[in-house]
Amino acid sequence: MEETISINDAIVKFNQENLIISRKKGFAILTNQNSKDSFLNVKSVVKHKKTNITETKMILDKLNHNKDVSPPFSLLVDDVNINDVVIVTYDCVTAIVSLELSKANDKNHQSSSDIMKGGKKSLKNINILLFVDKNLSKDNLLKLYMNAVEGKSSALWELDVRDKFNELFTGGNNDTVLIACKEFEDPEEETDEIKLQQMVKKCVRDALVKAIRNSGYFRNILDFINSVGVEIDDLVEAGMDLCVGVEKTDELYQKLKAQILKSLEDINVITLIMAGIRVEEDYEKHRLEEVDVDDDPAYLYTDEVLGMAIANQIAGTKAIFNFKRYDEEKPGIISDLGPMLDDIFAGLVAGCMSKIFEE
């Protein structure tokens, strides 16, 4: 199969094993793969899908006998299916992005970000091949390399991809960035450097966003709740702690849990909880110069407003009175949370407790 990129006289071919980009006149490249020399002249750039038994020497021998590969060539080996590679072209720039995923329980990649629902897989490495239809100096390529990295960071920020510590994921330990132009020399025609840099950043960002989306990435409200250290069972136990006048049975436990999950399908409850989570993060990281709520000051009451709004949305006025109990007593997990989170989850628990006793 064939594809096109921004460099018109480049030939792009791919099959189940290889993505091969060749050019008769060759490419001038900058890559972080080669420890001896980052700047190289090559005839082909090859992305090869490895298997468990594939060794680099075997790959090289095979490619050296491939009529579509013109030596010398630069080789990227990863475990990404060729069909999962994302190619985006804007004018004179093409970004080719592939994601290496690992199982979430892979001990070698415990700092990776959960990227698939249920944590089944995590993002291990991000590989970026960038082609620019221009002659560029080495200084130009270095600048574009930084722009490509900025584009990667922008995509990860846009999708709010997190690591296991709930910090923004910025990339894997073995991320690859390769930038190829036509020749190492100053551009023959006048080049708008700022426009080119912006285009590179946008092209990489959009390609990476598409690749991450294609891999199945999304975060639902339960993912966001888990990211702040709260499990649904923690909330159920907190609710049961202040349950008086009735027997604390397993049936009651399951009924409360079901109600919490049902309430978390309400877009209004979701919105109020997300507001609390976002504000808590901003306060915790001291992003607002005028605000310091580390000691949960008494004059901060908007946290209670959010909590009461959540309780009221779930079960009406009576739940607001129940919220005051949970806010003051702070049972279980609620006592471990910050100034915004303790009240929004107190409101969620109070509202659900009130709701299950309506019948």
Coordinates of N, CA and C in Angstrom, one line a residue, residues 164-247:
K164 N 0.6 7.6 37.3 CA 0.0 7.0 38.4 C 0.0 7.9 39.7
F165 N 0.8 8.9 39.6 CA 0.8 9.9 40.7 C -0.2 11.0 40.5
N166 N -1.0 10.9 39.5 CA -2.0 11.9 39.1 C -1.3 13.2 38.6
E167 N -0.1 13.1 38.2 CA 0.6 14.2 37.6 C 0.4 14.1 36.0
L168 N 0.5 15.3 35.4 CA 0.4 15.2 33.9 C 1.5 14.4 33.3
F169 N 1.2 13.5 32.4 CA 2.1 12.6 31.8 C 2.8 13.4 30.7
T170 N 4.1 13.3 30.7 CA 4.9 14.1 29.7 C 5.6 13.3 28.7
G171 N 5.5 12.0 28.8 CA 6.2 11.1 27.8 C 6.9 10.0 28.5
G172 N 7.3 9.0 27.7 CA 7.9 7.8 28.2 C 9.5 7.9 28.2
N173 N 10.1 7.0 28.8 CA 11.6 7.0 28.9 C 12.3 6.8 27.6
N174 N 11.6 6.2 26.6 CA 12.2 5.8 25.3 C 11.4 6.4 24.2
D175 N 10.8 7.6 24.4 CA 10.2 8.3 23.3 C 11.2 8.6 22.1
T176 N 10.7 8.5 20.9 CA 11.5 8.8 19.7 C 11.0 10.0 19.0
V177 N 11.9 10.9 18.6 CA 11.5 12.0 17.7 C 12.6 12.0 16.6
L178 N 12.1 11.9 15.4 CA 13.0 12.0 14.2 C 12.4 13.1 13.3
I179 N 13.2 14.0 12.9 CA 12.8 15.1 12.0 C 13.6 15.0 10.7
A180 N 13.0 14.9 9.6 CA 13.6 14.8 8.3 C 13.3 16.0 7.4
C181 N 14.3 16.5 6.8 CA 14.1 17.6 5.7 C 14.8 17.1 4.5
K182 N 14.8 17.9 3.4 CA 15.4 17.5 2.2 C 17.0 17.5 2.2
E183 N 17.5 18.6 2.7 CA 19.0 18.7 2.8 C 19.4 19.6 3.9
F184 N 20.7 19.4 4.4 CA 21.2 20.2 5.4 C 21.8 21.5 4.8
E185 N 21.0 22.5 4.7 CA 21.5 23.8 4.2 C 20.5 24.9 4.5
D186 N 20.9 26.1 4.5 CA 19.9 27.2 4.7 C 18.9 27.2 3.5
P187 N 17.7 27.5 3.8 CA 16.6 27.4 2.8 C 17.0 28.3 1.6
E188 N 16.7 27.8 0.4 CA 16.9 28.6 -0.8 C 16.0 29.8 -0.8
E189 N 14.7 29.6 -0.5 CA 13.7 30.6 -0.5 C 13.6 31.1 1.0
E190 N 13.0 32.3 1.1 CA 12.8 32.9 2.4 C 11.7 32.1 3.2
T191 N 12.1 31.7 4.4 CA 11.1 30.9 5.2 C 10.6 31.6 6.4
D192 N 9.3 31.6 6.6 CA 8.8 32.2 7.8 C 8.9 31.2 8.9
E193 N 10.0 31.4 9.7 CA 10.4 30.4 10.7 C 9.2 30.3 11.8
I194 N 8.7 31.4 12.2 CA 7.6 31.3 13.2 C 6.4 30.5 12.7
K195 N 6.0 30.8 11.4 CA 4.9 30.0 10.9 C 5.2 28.6 10.8
L196 N 6.4 28.2 10.4 CA 6.8 26.8 10.2 C 6.9 26.2 11.6
Q197 N 7.4 26.8 12.6 CA 7.4 26.3 14.0 C 6.0 26.0 14.5
Q198 N 5.1 27.0 14.3 CA 3.7 26.8 14.7 C 3.1 25.6 14.0
M199 N 3.4 25.5 12.7 CA 2.8 24.4 11.9 C 3.3 23.0 12.4
V200 N 4.6 22.9 12.8 CA 5.1 21.7 13.3 C 4.4 21.3 14.6
K201 N 4.3 22.3 15.5 CA 3.7 22.1 16.8 C 2.3 21.6 16.6
K202 N 1.5 22.3 15.7 CA 0.1 21.9 15.5 C 0.0 20.5 14.9
C203 N 0.8 20.2 13.9 CA 0.8 19.0 13.2 C 1.0 17.8 14.2
V204 N 2.1 17.9 15.0 CA 2.4 16.9 16.0 C 1.3 16.8 17.0
R205 N 0.8 17.9 17.5 CA -0.3 17.9 18.5 C -1.5 17.2 18.0
D206 N -2.0 17.5 16.8 CA -3.2 17.0 16.2 C -3.0 15.5 15.9
A207 N -1.8 15.1 15.4 CA -1.6 13.7 15.1 C -1.6 12.9 16.4
L208 N -1.0 13.4 17.5 CA -0.9 12.7 18.7 C -2.3 12.6 19.4
V209 N -3.0 13.6 19.4 CA -4.4 13.6 19.9 C -5.2 12.5 19.2
K210 N -5.1 12.5 17.9 CA -5.8 11.5 17.1 C -5.4 10.1 17.5
A211 N -4.1 9.9 17.6 CA -3.5 8.5 17.9 C -4.0 8.1 19.3
I212 N -4.0 9.0 20.3 CA -4.4 8.7 21.6 C -5.9 8.3 21.6
R213 N -6.7 9.1 20.9 CA -8.1 8.9 20.8 C -8.4 7.5 20.2
N214 N -7.6 7.2 19.1 CA -7.8 6.0 18.4 C -7.5 4.8 19.3
S215 N -6.6 5.0 20.2 CA -6.2 3.9 21.1 C -7.2 3.5 22.1
G216 N -8.3 4.4 22.2 CA -9.3 4.1 23.2 C -9.3 4.9 24.4
Y217 N -8.6 6.0 24.4 CA -8.4 6.8 25.6 C -9.7 7.6 25.9
F218 N -10.1 7.5 27.2 CA -11.1 8.4 27.7 C -11.1 8.3 29.2
R219 N -11.6 9.3 29.9 CA -11.7 9.2 31.4 C -13.2 9.6 31.7
N220 N -13.8 8.7 32.4 CA -15.2 9.0 32.9 C -15.1 9.5 34.3
I221 N -16.3 9.8 34.9 CA -16.3 10.5 36.2 C -15.6 9.6 37.3
L222 N -15.8 8.2 37.1 CA -15.2 7.3 38.1 C -13.7 7.4 38.0
D223 N -13.1 7.6 36.8 CA -11.7 7.7 36.7 C -11.2 9.0 37.4
F224 N -11.9 10.1 37.2 CA -11.5 11.3 37.9 C -11.6 11.2 39.4
I225 N -12.6 10.5 39.9 CA -12.8 10.3 41.3 C -11.6 9.4 41.9
N226 N -11.3 8.4 41.1 CA -10.2 7.5 41.5 C -8.9 8.3 41.5
S227 N -8.7 9.2 40.6 CA -7.5 9.9 40.5 C -7.2 10.8 41.7
V228 N -8.2 11.2 42.5 CA -7.9 11.9 43.7 C -7.9 11.1 44.9
G229 N -7.8 9.8 44.7 CA -7.6 8.8 45.8 C -8.8 8.3 46.5
V230 N -10.0 8.4 45.8 CA -11.3 8.0 46.3 C -11.8 6.9 45.5
E231 N -12.2 5.8 46.2 CA -12.9 4.7 45.6 C -14.4 4.7 46.0
I232 N -15.2 4.2 45.2 CA -16.7 4.1 45.5 C -16.9 3.4 46.8
D233 N -16.2 2.3 47.1 CA -16.4 1.6 48.4 C -16.0 2.5 49.6
D234 N -15.1 3.4 49.4 CA -14.7 4.3 50.5 C -15.9 5.2 50.8
L235 N -16.6 5.7 49.8 CA -17.7 6.5 50.0 C -18.9 5.8 50.6
V236 N -19.1 4.5 50.2 CA -20.1 3.7 50.8 C -19.9 3.5 52.3
E237 N -18.6 3.2 52.7 CA -18.3 3.0 54.1 C -18.4 4.3 54.9
A238 N -18.1 5.4 54.3 CA -18.3 6.7 55.0 C -19.8 7.0 55.2
G239 N -20.6 6.6 54.2 CA -22.0 6.8 54.4 C -22.6 5.9 55.5
M240 N -22.1 4.7 55.6 CA -22.6 3.7 56.6 C -22.2 4.1 58.0
D241 N -21.0 4.8 58.1 CA -20.5 5.2 59.4 C -21.5 6.0 60.2
L242 N -22.3 6.9 59.5 CA -23.2 7.8 60.2 C -24.7 7.3 60.1
C243 N -24.8 6.1 59.7 CA -26.2 5.5 59.5 C -26.7 5.1 60.9
V244 N -27.7 5.7 61.4 CA -28.2 5.4 62.7 C -29.7 5.0 62.6
G245 N -30.1 4.2 63.6 CA -31.6 3.8 63.6 C -32.0 2.7 62.8
V246 N -31.0 2.1 62.0 CA -31.3 1.0 61.1 C -30.2 0.0 61.2
E247 N -30.4 -1.2 60.9 CA -29.4 -2.3 60.9 C -28.5 -2.1 59.7

